[in-house]
Amino acid sequence: MDILSNSSSSSSRVKVEYTDPSGIYPLVASELESRLPLRNLHWNSSSRPLRSIDSLYVELVPDEYSAPQSQKRAASSAGLPGAHDAGVAVRESSDLRRGSEPSISKKERRHQIPGLRQTPYLKFFLLRCDDSETYKGSSRKLLREWIKAHTPSSQNSTTINNQENHDAFEWMIVHVVLPDVQNNSVWPNRASLSVLDKIRADFNGSTKSTIDRVAQIPAMKSLQVQGTTVNPVPSGVARDQFLRESNRAWEDLLSKAKALILTSFDLRVRQYEEDIKAKSAQRSLPGWNFCTFFVLKEGLSRGFESVGLVEDALMGYDELSVELYTAIEEERQKSSTREEANLFRGFTQELRIQAEQAIAEAQESVVDPVNAQVSTTLLLDTERKPYRELILANNISAFDFESYVFARQIALLSRIARLPPTAGSPTGNPQRLVRLDCAFSDSTVGGRDQEDMMVLAEIARRSLKFITSAGRSIREDLRASIQSKEDADEAYLGIRYNVFENIVASWTYSSCQQILSGTAPPSLMFQLESALQGPFVTPGSPPSEEVQQHTSQGRSIASPRPPTRTTSLLGRPPSNNDSPSHDGFTEDVTYPQQSPLLNEAQTGLYILAAQRAELYIVARRALTSLGRRQGWEIAWPDLTGNIDIQEENMDEISLDDGPRIRQNKADTNNHAPTIRSSTKSGIYSSILSGALASRLNFFAAYDDNTATACRHYKISDDRRSAEAMTADLALQSILEDYTAAVTYFQQLASFYAENDWSELEISILDLCATCLKKLGRRDDYISVVLKMLAAIVQRSRHLPRLKTPVGPYNSGSIRSQNEVDACKYLKDLLHASKSQDEPVVAAMKNYFSDIRLDSSIVHFDSKDGFKIPLSLQYLLPASLEILKIEARIISATEGQSREIWLSSEETIKAEKGLLTTFLVSNMIVPDWYLLDQITVRVDNVLFTHQLLPAEGSKFFTGSRTSTSSDGLVTLGARTFVWPRQGSVEVRASLYPHIHLEESRSVMCEILSGANTISSGKLLVRAASAGLRLHTANAELIDADSRVLDRSQGGIVCFELIPAHTSIKIRIPYRLDNEMREISLRTEISYTTADGSFIYGDSHTLPVLLPLGVNVHDVFKQHALFSKFSISTSTANPLRLLKCQLEGTEDFGTSSPKMQTTDICVFSRQPASMVCKITPKQRIERRTDTLQTRLSMRIRYLCLDEEILATILARFTGSLRNSDFEDFSRPLLQWLSTIVRTKLSHENLELMGLLREVEMSIFQDFNWEQIVVALPMDRQDKLLSWLSQWCHDNSVIEIPQNFDEGQARTITIPVDVPQTQVVHTARLRVLGKTHEIRELGGSIAVGHCIPAELLLQHTRRWDVKGKGKVPEQEHRALEFYYELDASPETWLIGGRRKAQFSAQEDEVVTFPVLLIPQRAGHLLFPSIEVKRFEKQGDASGDVMSALDAAVTCEVDYQSQGRSVLVVPNLRSTTVGLEPEAGGRGAWLVDAQSRPSEVVSG
C-alpha cells in the first residue's frame, strides 16, 4: 500500500533558489549536494519551545533566468577560450562587461489565500569574479540590481506589507572562485580575498547586528581549458591546506544558509499565527468560510513539515480534523432541518459513477467485477484530485475532505516512523510512492527495525477509526447522489441497497488491506511466521498471503487466489494419530514474550499487532456482510442429529450478531428492503471478487482473515480476543473437517473453563465429544467426556456466580447446558473404558466433594485391625455402582515414611447426594496420620485425588478439623492409629546381659495378647545409619522346642504362639560408628483364625553404656590390690545391685561384700571397691596356658527406667480399675513419652536421694492432644478421670524392691597387671642399741638419725616371662636405688644412691644417715629402684647405663611414715632491764637437747 503520495515530496523539503548568470553551478553542484541535507538546526521561537531539526532536506531550483541559460550554454561553450567540460560551460567575465546581464523577472502575483504555493526560503546569487577590476566594472552593479529585485520590502526600506511574510525569504551572495591558470596560484589567494572583502563591505552593512550574507567557496570540479585539464585541487604539500580551507569555507556557507532559512521560517510562522488568530476571531461573523480557514491553517502545518517539524505539523492536522468533524456535523444538522447547507458538495462524483454503473450492471445481470477507474484508487493518494483547489472552491464532498485530512495525517506519521529516505530527500524519487512495507533495509529479523513501532501502531489505530467511521459518510454520499425513485419497485430498491452495501464493503475491505500491507515491518512478519506453527493456523489452509509475501519477498501484495481447503467428511478415514495430545486436549495456548532485543528495539510491537488484528476483523466483517447477501451464513450447526454439508440443510446461527439473523436486520437504517438480492455489482476489488466466486473460496478467505487476526492477537498477548477468533475457526472447521474442529474446540474449552464460562464450556465440549466419536478416537473421547461431566458438576455447584462472556457469544447462540444428556455420556464413558487396557484415571475433585475422613478409628471386637468412617458428596446426576473405595494415609511425623492403605469391603450403590461407608485396614502401625490419596473405582474408571499437605502442616496441632488446599477433602485434626487392648504387640529393648568382649544385641519380645498366632514373620529394619542387624544369628531366649526360620534375609519366621504368651528373640547388631542411640523398625505379619494382620512400630534405644569403671593397682610381694572406681557416664543415676570380681584357675580374687542396702551412684559421687588378687600357687612358666583375664560383673538399675516403670505400673493399675482400660495402649505410650521428655538431671538426683517422684515436676501432661484422637463421646469423661488421677497421685514412692527383668548386668574383662620385678623397701631407724624404735619419739633439728635401708625383690608377677632377660631365672640381677628428699627437709648421709646385685628374695642392707633440717612431722625420704645393666665392657658412670626394658615396681613400706622433729633447745635464759621501759632484753643462756632419740 502507498502511504505517501507524490505530493508529499514537495511539502517535505525547503525550496532554495539560486541565480547563476555565469553558469558555474555545475562546478559546485556535486560538492553541495554531498553536504545535504542540513543537519542539527535549532529554531527558537518566542511563542513555542525550542525545536531541534535533525535533518533539513533542501530542494535547489534555478531561477527563471538561470534555467534556460544553463541549457543554452550546455550546447555551445562560452567564456574562456577552449573551456568546456561535459556540457558544463563557464561564462567569461567579458560577457558581463559586454552587457549580457540577466534579466530581472517580474514578480509573480501572490494568491490572496496564502500557503497555496511554495516559495523559496533562501535565494542566493552565484558570482564569478576573478579580480577587483571586474568586480568594480560589472559585478557590483549586477549584485545591486539582483538584490533590489529580489529582496522583500521589509529589507529594502520600502513600505512594509505584513502579508508578504507568508512568503518571506532571505538572500545571500556566494562567490565561487575558479582556478587561476595564468598565475598558477592556489586558493585562497590575494585576489579572491580582495574581492570577498569588497563584497562584504558593499552589501553586509556596517552595524554590529548586521547578518553576514556573503560566503566564498572554491570550485572543486576539473575543467578543460584550451585542451588542458585543470584540477582546482592542488597536489603535494598544498593539497592538505587547500582541503582544510575549502572545508572551512563550505561549513561557513552551510551555517549561514541554516541561519537565514530559520529566519525566513520564523517570519512565516509568526505571520501565519497572526492570520489564523484573526480568522478564528471572525468565525461567528457572516461570510466566514471554513474552507478558506482550512487552507490558511494547513499552510502553517505544511510550513512545519517543510522544515522537518513533523510533530508540529501533525498537531495542526489533528486540530483541523476536529474542526472538520464539527463543520460536517453542523452541515448535517442544517440538512436535517432543511436549511441551506452549501459548505460541502452533496456527493462524491466517483462514488456516484460507481453506483450508477453497478446498478445498471445489476439490472442487466452483467457483472463486471473490476472497474479500472476505481480499482486503482488509493486511500492515501492525495494526488488523485486537486484537493486544495477543490477545498478553496467549496466543491469537495465531506467524504473527500475527510479522506484528504486523513491521508495527510498518515503521511506525517510515516515520516515520524523513521522511514529511510532515498536520493537525498525524505521521499526519494518523486515518481515513486513511498511504501511503509518496502521501507526496510536488508537486515536480520532480530535486528532493530528502523520504524518506530509505536508510530506504526498509531497509524493502524487512526486508520481503524477512520475506516469504521467512513462507512457512514459513504452511505450518505451514495444516498445523496442517487435518490430513490418514487415509482421504484422492490426489485430496484433491493438492487440499489445491495449495490450501496457492496461499495461500502468493498471500500472497507480494500482500505483495510492497504493499511495492513503498509504497517507490516519484518519483525512483525517474523513473529507471524513463528505463529504459523501455533494452534491458530487454519488446518488444511496455507498461511495468509500477507505473511507469505513478507517472509519470502518482503512485499505485501495479496494474491487474489483464495487459500485451498480440505475436508474430513469427503472420504477421509479417521485416525487416532490426529490427536494433538495423549489426553485429547492440547496444552493451554501460550503467548510467548518477545525477545529482550525486540522488547528494547520495538516497544510498540504488541500495540501494533493488536491494532492490525482489529483491522483484520473490520475486513472480515465486510467480507461476512458480502457473504451473507450471497446466502453464506457463519453459524453454529446442530450436531445432535446427522450432519449434512449441504447448504440448504444447515441451521445457521451468526456468531457476530448472537441470535439468528433476519434479512431486515442487514441494514440499520430505514432504507433496507424487504427482499434479499445476491448481486455482486459494486464490488470493485479483485481479492473480494475471487473470494465471492464460490462458497469454498468465501470460507477460505474468511478463515484466512480470522487465522491471521488470531495470530496477531496472540502476539499482542490478548488471549480473550485470540480465543474468540479460535471459536470462529472452529465454527467453520466443524462443517468440513472434524479433526481441525477438535483442535479448536479443545482450546476454547480450556479458555472458557479458565474464565468460568461454564455454559459455553459444556456446549463446546459436547460438540468436541461428538466430533471425536465420529472420528473414532476413543482415548480422546473419554478425556473430553470426563471434562464435560466435570463442567456440568462445576456449573451446578457455582450456578449463582456464573459469568456471561462479553461479546457476540451468549447462551442463546449455542446449545444450552440443559440439552446435554449427562446420564447418556456417563454410560458411554463407562462402556468405552471397558475396552481400555489400562484404567482410565480421572480427577476425583471434579465429581465428588466434601470428602471427610473421621479422626477417630474404630476397633473390631474380636480381631485386630481397625476401620474409619468416610463420607463424601456424589455430584453427578446419574447413579453409579462403586466397586471399591481405597484411601492411603501417611505418617504425619517428621522423618517417618509409613503408609497404610484402607479399602471398602463391599460394593456401593451411589446416587447423587451424601455417601457414607467404612474403610477397613488389617494393618496397625501406631502413629499420627494424614490422608494422602483416595481412589474410587467404577468399572475401569478410577476417580483419584492426591492430597499434598502444605509444608509444615503435617504435624498435629490439636484442632478438630482442617480442610485441604483445594477445598475438596475435610480432614480430622489428625488420625491417630492405635491398637486395641489385647492385640499383638512388639517390644524392643537392649539385651539385659552385656559382655564387652561379645557382640551386643537387641531383644524383641512378641506378645500375642488375646490372639492365638498360628504363624508369623518378624521383619526388623535398621532406621539409623551405620546400624547392622544380624538377623541370621537371631535366637530365641528361654525357648522351648520351637525353632526360628532365619533363611530369609532380614526376616525371622516363627510358629505357634498361644494367647496371652510371648516369645523373646535376640538379634545381634554392629555399629559402624559411635552413636548414643539407635532406631529400628519392627513389623510383624501374623495369621490368626480371623485372618492375616500386620503390626508395626518404631523403637529408639539408648546404646551408650550408663557407667564407667577405672582401676588403680598396688603391687605387694604376695598379693595385688586393685581399686575399682564406678561412675556414671551420663546424668542418669545408677543403683548398684551387685559388684564382683571373678577369678580364674591361676588367680584367686577376694571382693568385698555388698551392704544390706544398694549403692546409688551419682554423676559427682562415684562408688569405689578394692579387690585382692593372689596367685593360687607358684606360677610356673606356662605362658601359653596361663589365664590372666579376670571378669568384673556389675548388676545395676538405671534410675530413669526405674522411675518410668514405677509410674507406668501405678497408671496401669488405675486404668485396670476404671472404665477406660481399652485406651491403655495409647495412654501408656503418651505418658511414657511425656515422662522421658521432662526428666531432667536435677530431678533425677532429687528422686534418687528421696526415692519418690513429685508428679508436679511434669507440670502438664497435655492429655488433650492424645484424647482428641479417641472416640468423641468419651473424651470429656476420660479427661476428667486423667485429671483426677494426676491429683490423687501427686507423689509416687519408688520401692526398694525391683523387678528382676529391669536389672541389667554388664561383664567387664580385667587383665591381671604384670611387672618384671617388685622390690620391697623399708627404712629402719637405729637407736643406741641399734634396735628399731617406734616413731612416736622426737628428735631435735640438726641431730643425726642412723638408719638402714632394707631391699628385697621378687619376680613372681612376671606372669608371661617378658622380664626374663638372663638365661637362668635364679641368677642375680643388678639394680640401683636412689633416696630422694628435699634439701630443705632432709640431709641424707651415707649411700644415698648405689648399685647392687641381688637374687630373688635376697635381702640387701645399706646404712644411711638422716639429718632433719626443720621442725615438724617430716615424712621419710622416698626411694626409687630400677634395673641396671652394663653396656659392653665400658665402665663409666652408673647413671649413664639405665635400662628401661625391664620394669620395676617398689613396695615402699616406710611410705607415709614420719618423725617428729623439734627445735634443738632444752632451756633459754633471758635478762630484762626495767628502767628501759620494756625495751631492754638480752639472752643470758641456752642449753641444747641431747642427740639421741627421745621416746614417748
PDB file of N, CA, C and O in Angstrom, residues 882-924:
ATOM      1  N   ILE A 882     -20.193 -48.257  42.664  1.00  0.00           N
ATOM      2  CA  ILE A 882     -18.789 -48.136  43.063  1.00  0.00           C
ATOM      3  C   ILE A 882     -18.300 -49.506  43.516  1.00  0.00           C
ATOM      4  O   ILE A 882     -18.840 -50.099  44.465  1.00  0.00           O
ATOM      5  N   LEU A 883     -17.280 -50.012  42.824  1.00  0.00           N
ATOM      6  CA  LEU A 883     -16.739 -51.319  43.169  1.00  0.00           C
ATOM      7  C   LEU A 883     -15.904 -51.261  44.445  1.00  0.00           C
ATOM      8  O   LEU A 883     -16.004 -52.152  45.297  1.00  0.00           O
ATOM      9  N   LYS A 884     -15.106 -50.230  44.579  1.00  0.00           N
ATOM     10  CA  LYS A 884     -14.210 -50.158  45.740  1.00  0.00           C
ATOM     11  C   LYS A 884     -13.783 -48.716  45.946  1.00  0.00           C
ATOM     12  O   LYS A 884     -13.586 -47.959  44.986  1.00  0.00           O
ATOM     13  N   ILE A 885     -13.628 -48.366  47.215  1.00  0.00           N
ATOM     14  CA  ILE A 885     -13.048 -47.074  47.593  1.00  0.00           C
ATOM     15  C   ILE A 885     -11.775 -47.372  48.385  1.00  0.00           C
ATOM     16  O   ILE A 885     -11.811 -48.125  49.365  1.00  0.00           O
ATOM     17  N   GLU A 886     -10.685 -46.806  47.944  1.00  0.00           N
ATOM     18  CA  GLU A 886      -9.405 -47.004  48.614  1.00  0.00           C
ATOM     19  C   GLU A 886      -8.844 -45.656  49.043  1.00  0.00           C
ATOM     20  O   GLU A 886      -9.049 -44.638  48.355  1.00  0.00           O
ATOM     21  N   ALA A 887      -8.147 -45.679  50.158  1.00  0.00           N
ATOM     22  CA  ALA A 887      -7.523 -44.449  50.674  1.00  0.00           C
ATOM     23  C   ALA A 887      -6.154 -44.809  51.235  1.00  0.00           C
ATOM     24  O   ALA A 887      -5.946 -45.897  51.781  1.00  0.00           O
ATOM     25  N   ARG A 888      -5.267 -43.889  51.108  1.00  0.00           N
ATOM     26  CA  ARG A 888      -3.922 -44.051  51.666  1.00  0.00           C
ATOM     27  C   ARG A 888      -3.668 -42.936  52.662  1.00  0.00           C
ATOM     28  O   ARG A 888      -3.851 -41.755  52.349  1.00  0.00           O
ATOM     29  N   ILE A 889      -3.251 -43.350  53.870  1.00  0.00           N
ATOM     30  CA  ILE A 889      -2.879 -42.368  54.882  1.00  0.00           C
ATOM     31  C   ILE A 889      -1.381 -42.516  55.133  1.00  0.00           C
ATOM     32  O   ILE A 889      -0.840 -43.624  55.134  1.00  0.00           O
ATOM     33  N   ILE A 890      -0.709 -41.372  55.316  1.00  0.00           N
ATOM     34  CA  ILE A 890       0.738 -41.373  55.511  1.00  0.00           C
ATOM     35  C   ILE A 890       1.054 -40.763  56.866  1.00  0.00           C
ATOM     36  O   ILE A 890       0.263 -39.999  57.423  1.00  0.00           O
ATOM     37  N   SER A 891       2.212 -41.115  57.354  1.00  0.00           N
ATOM     38  CA  SER A 891       2.603 -40.656  58.678  1.00  0.00           C
ATOM     39  C   SER A 891       2.781 -39.150  58.694  1.00  0.00           C
ATOM     40  O   SER A 891       3.348 -38.559  57.766  1.00  0.00           O
ATOM     41  N   ALA A 892       2.290 -38.528  59.768  1.00  0.00           N
ATOM     42  CA  ALA A 892       2.435 -37.078  59.929  1.00  0.00           C
ATOM     43  C   ALA A 892       3.653 -36.725  60.749  1.00  0.00           C
ATOM     44  O   ALA A 892       3.904 -35.551  61.002  1.00  0.00           O
ATOM     45  N   THR A 893       4.417 -37.735  61.163  1.00  0.00           N
ATOM     46  CA  THR A 893       5.608 -37.489  61.973  1.00  0.00           C
ATOM     47  C   THR A 893       6.786 -37.209  61.060  1.00  0.00           C
ATOM     48  O   THR A 893       6.993 -37.902  60.063  1.00  0.00           O
ATOM     49  N   GLU A 894       7.548 -36.197  61.402  1.00  0.00           N
ATOM     50  CA  GLU A 894       8.685 -35.813  60.575  1.00  0.00           C
ATOM     51  C   GLU A 894       9.716 -36.934  60.564  1.00  0.00           C
ATOM     52  O   GLU A 894      10.066 -37.508  61.589  1.00  0.00           O
ATOM     53  N   GLY A 895      10.194 -37.239  59.368  1.00  0.00           N
ATOM     54  CA  GLY A 895      11.202 -38.270  59.228  1.00  0.00           C
ATOM     55  C   GLY A 895      10.661 -39.668  59.067  1.00  0.00           C
ATOM     56  O   GLY A 895      11.436 -40.608  58.859  1.00  0.00           O
ATOM     57  N   GLN A 896       9.349 -39.858  59.156  1.00  0.00           N
ATOM     58  CA  GLN A 896       8.740 -41.178  59.007  1.00  0.00           C
ATOM     59  C   GLN A 896       8.102 -41.289  57.620  1.00  0.00           C
ATOM     60  O   GLN A 896       7.560 -40.322  57.092  1.00  0.00           O
ATOM     61  N   SER A 897       8.173 -42.477  57.054  1.00  0.00           N
ATOM     62  CA  SER A 897       7.611 -42.701  55.717  1.00  0.00           C
ATOM     63  C   SER A 897       6.605 -43.848  55.731  1.00  0.00           C
ATOM     64  O   SER A 897       6.528 -44.629  54.792  1.00  0.00           O
ATOM     65  N   ARG A 898       5.868 -43.964  56.812  1.00  0.00           N
ATOM     66  CA  ARG A 898       4.875 -45.034  56.897  1.00  0.00           C
ATOM     67  C   ARG A 898       3.634 -44.685  56.079  1.00  0.00           C
ATOM     68  O   ARG A 898       3.298 -43.509  55.912  1.00  0.00           O
ATOM     69  N   GLU A 899       2.967 -45.711  55.620  1.00  0.00           N
ATOM     70  CA  GLU A 899       1.696 -45.526  54.932  1.00  0.00           C
ATOM     71  C   GLU A 899       0.811 -46.738  55.193  1.00  0.00           C
ATOM     72  O   GLU A 899       1.299 -47.860  55.368  1.00  0.00           O
ATOM     73  N   ILE A 900      -0.484 -46.496  55.239  1.00  0.00           N
ATOM     74  CA  ILE A 900      -1.468 -47.544  55.456  1.00  0.00           C
ATOM     75  C   ILE A 900      -2.556 -47.384  54.399  1.00  0.00           C
ATOM     76  O   ILE A 900      -3.068 -46.284  54.178  1.00  0.00           O
ATOM     77  N   TRP A 901      -2.902 -48.485  53.740  1.00  0.00           N
ATOM     78  CA  TRP A 901      -3.979 -48.485  52.754  1.00  0.00           C
ATOM     79  C   TRP A 901      -5.260 -48.997  53.407  1.00  0.00           C
ATOM     80  O   TRP A 901      -5.246 -50.000  54.129  1.00  0.00           O
ATOM     81  N   LEU A 902      -6.339 -48.290  53.146  1.00  0.00           N
ATOM     82  CA  LEU A 902      -7.655 -48.681  53.630  1.00  0.00           C
ATOM     83  C   LEU A 902      -8.562 -48.881  52.425  1.00  0.00           C
ATOM     84  O   LEU A 902      -8.405 -48.211  51.392  1.00  0.00           O
ATOM     85  N   SER A 903      -9.519 -49.778  52.546  1.00  0.00           N
ATOM     86  CA  SER A 903     -10.421 -50.045  51.430  1.00  0.00           C
ATOM     87  C   SER A 903     -11.783 -50.443  51.968  1.00  0.00           C
ATOM     88  O   SER A 903     -11.924 -50.914  53.103  1.00  0.00           O
ATOM     89  N   SER A 904     -12.777 -50.203  51.097  1.00  0.00           N
ATOM     90  CA  SER A 904     -14.138 -50.622  51.449  1.00  0.00           C
ATOM     91  C   SER A 904     -14.286 -52.123  51.219  1.00  0.00           C
ATOM     92  O   SER A 904     -13.581 -52.718  50.391  1.00  0.00           O
ATOM     93  N   GLU A 905     -15.235 -52.754  51.908  1.00  0.00           N
ATOM     94  CA  GLU A 905     -15.379 -54.203  51.847  1.00  0.00           C
ATOM     95  C   GLU A 905     -16.514 -54.664  50.944  1.00  0.00           C
ATOM     96  O   GLU A 905     -16.624 -55.842  50.645  1.00  0.00           O
ATOM     97  N   GLU A 906     -17.345 -53.756  50.473  1.00  0.00           N
ATOM     98  CA  GLU A 906     -18.495 -54.166  49.680  1.00  0.00           C
ATOM     99  C   GLU A 906     -18.791 -53.124  48.618  1.00  0.00           C
ATOM    100  O   GLU A 906     -18.304 -51.979  48.665  1.00  0.00           O
ATOM    101  N   THR A 907     -19.575 -53.513  47.615  1.00  0.00           N
ATOM    102  CA  THR A 907     -19.969 -52.622  46.524  1.00  0.00           C
ATOM    103  C   THR A 907     -20.971 -51.584  47.039  1.00  0.00           C
ATOM    104  O   THR A 907     -21.843 -51.892  47.857  1.00  0.00           O
ATOM    105  N   ILE A 908     -20.847 -50.353  46.524  1.00  0.00           N
ATOM    106  CA  ILE A 908     -21.673 -49.241  46.997  1.00  0.00           C
ATOM    107  C   ILE A 908     -22.510 -48.734  45.821  1.00  0.00           C
ATOM    108  O   ILE A 908     -21.979 -48.457  44.735  1.00  0.00           O
ATOM    109  N   LYS A 909     -23.792 -48.604  46.021  1.00  0.00           N
ATOM    110  CA  LYS A 909     -24.693 -48.015  45.034  1.00  0.00           C
ATOM    111  C   LYS A 909     -24.768 -46.515  45.305  1.00  0.00           C
ATOM    112  O   LYS A 909     -25.268 -46.076  46.344  1.00  0.00           O
ATOM    113  N   ALA A 910     -24.230 -45.715  44.396  1.00  0.00           N
ATOM    114  CA  ALA A 910     -24.113 -44.276  44.617  1.00  0.00           C
ATOM    115  C   ALA A 910     -25.190 -43.532  43.848  1.00  0.00           C
ATOM    116  O   ALA A 910     -25.346 -43.708  42.642  1.00  0.00           O
ATOM    117  N   GLU A 911     -25.954 -42.725  44.543  1.00  0.00           N
ATOM    118  CA  GLU A 911     -26.886 -41.773  43.958  1.00  0.00           C
ATOM    119  C   GLU A 911     -26.406 -40.370  44.322  1.00  0.00           C
ATOM    120  O   GLU A 911     -25.616 -40.195  45.244  1.00  0.00           O
ATOM    121  N   LYS A 912     -26.886 -39.404  43.581  1.00  0.00           N
ATOM    122  CA  LYS A 912     -26.470 -38.034  43.831  1.00  0.00           C
ATOM    123  C   LYS A 912     -26.826 -37.632  45.264  1.00  0.00           C
ATOM    124  O   LYS A 912     -27.965 -37.734  45.690  1.00  0.00           O
ATOM    125  N   GLY A 913     -25.805 -37.204  45.994  1.00  0.00           N
ATOM    126  CA  GLY A 913     -26.022 -36.841  47.378  1.00  0.00           C
ATOM    127  C   GLY A 913     -24.916 -37.392  48.256  1.00  0.00           C
ATOM    128  O   GLY A 913     -23.803 -37.687  47.806  1.00  0.00           O
ATOM    129  N   LEU A 914     -25.203 -37.563  49.536  1.00  0.00           N
ATOM    130  CA  LEU A 914     -24.207 -37.969  50.527  1.00  0.00           C
ATOM    131  C   LEU A 914     -24.070 -39.485  50.566  1.00  0.00           C
ATOM    132  O   LEU A 914     -25.058 -40.218  50.607  1.00  0.00           O
ATOM    133  N   LEU A 915     -22.804 -39.944  50.552  1.00  0.00           N
ATOM    134  CA  LEU A 915     -22.479 -41.354  50.679  1.00  0.00           C
ATOM    135  C   LEU A 915     -21.675 -41.548  51.960  1.00  0.00           C
ATOM    136  O   LEU A 915     -20.796 -40.744  52.268  1.00  0.00           O
ATOM    137  N   THR A 916     -21.967 -42.628  52.708  1.00  0.00           N
ATOM    138  CA  THR A 916     -21.211 -42.949  53.913  1.00  0.00           C
ATOM    139  C   THR A 916     -20.814 -44.416  53.868  1.00  0.00           C
ATOM    140  O   THR A 916     -21.587 -45.273  53.420  1.00  0.00           O
ATOM    141  N   THR A 917     -19.614 -44.705  54.328  1.00  0.00           N
ATOM    142  CA  THR A 917     -19.124 -46.073  54.363  1.00  0.00           C
ATOM    143  C   THR A 917     -17.963 -46.145  55.340  1.00  0.00           C
ATOM    144  O   THR A 917     -17.542 -45.123  55.907  1.00  0.00           O
ATOM    145  N   PHE A 918     -17.453 -47.385  55.546  1.00  0.00           N
ATOM    146  CA  PHE A 918     -16.293 -47.603  56.391  1.00  0.00           C
ATOM    147  C   PHE A 918     -15.143 -48.114  55.532  1.00  0.00           C
ATOM    148  O   PHE A 918     -15.336 -48.968  54.662  1.00  0.00           O
ATOM    149  N   LEU A 919     -13.956 -47.558  55.798  1.00  0.00           N
ATOM    150  CA  LEU A 919     -12.734 -48.051  55.172  1.00  0.00           C
ATOM    151  C   LEU A 919     -11.984 -48.896  56.194  1.00  0.00           C
ATOM    152  O   LEU A 919     -11.759 -48.451  57.323  1.00  0.00           O
ATOM    153  N   VAL A 920     -11.596 -50.110  55.803  1.00  0.00           N
ATOM    154  CA  VAL A 920     -11.048 -51.103  56.716  1.00  0.00           C
ATOM    155  C   VAL A 920      -9.588 -51.349  56.385  1.00  0.00           C
ATOM    156  O   VAL A 920      -9.180 -51.311  55.208  1.00  0.00           O
ATOM    157  N   SER A 921      -8.802 -51.613  57.437  1.00  0.00           N
ATOM    158  CA  SER A 921      -7.403 -51.976  57.259  1.00  0.00           C
ATOM    159  C   SER A 921      -7.030 -53.026  58.296  1.00  0.00           C
ATOM    160  O   SER A 921      -7.448 -52.945  59.463  1.00  0.00           O
ATOM    161  N   ASN A 922      -6.237 -54.023  57.885  1.00  0.00           N
ATOM    162  CA  ASN A 922      -5.718 -55.050  58.786  1.00  0.00           C
ATOM    163  C   ASN A 922      -4.299 -54.736  59.235  1.00  0.00           C
ATOM    164  O   ASN A 922      -3.624 -55.608  59.787  1.00  0.00           O
ATOM    165  N   MET A 923      -3.868 -53.533  58.998  1.00  0.00           N
ATOM    166  CA  MET A 923      -2.512 -53.131  59.357  1.00  0.00           C
ATOM    167  C   MET A 923      -2.580 -52.022  60.399  1.00  0.00           C
ATOM    168  O   MET A 923      -3.319 -51.046  60.235  1.00  0.00           O
ATOM    169  N   ILE A 924      -1.805 -52.183  61.478  1.00  0.00           N
ATOM    170  CA  ILE A 924      -1.760 -51.182  62.536  1.00  0.00           C
ATOM    171  C   ILE A 924      -0.291 -50.835  62.791  1.00  0.00           C
ATOM    172  O   ILE A 924       0.515 -51.717  63.116  1.00  0.00           O
TER     173      ILE A 924
END
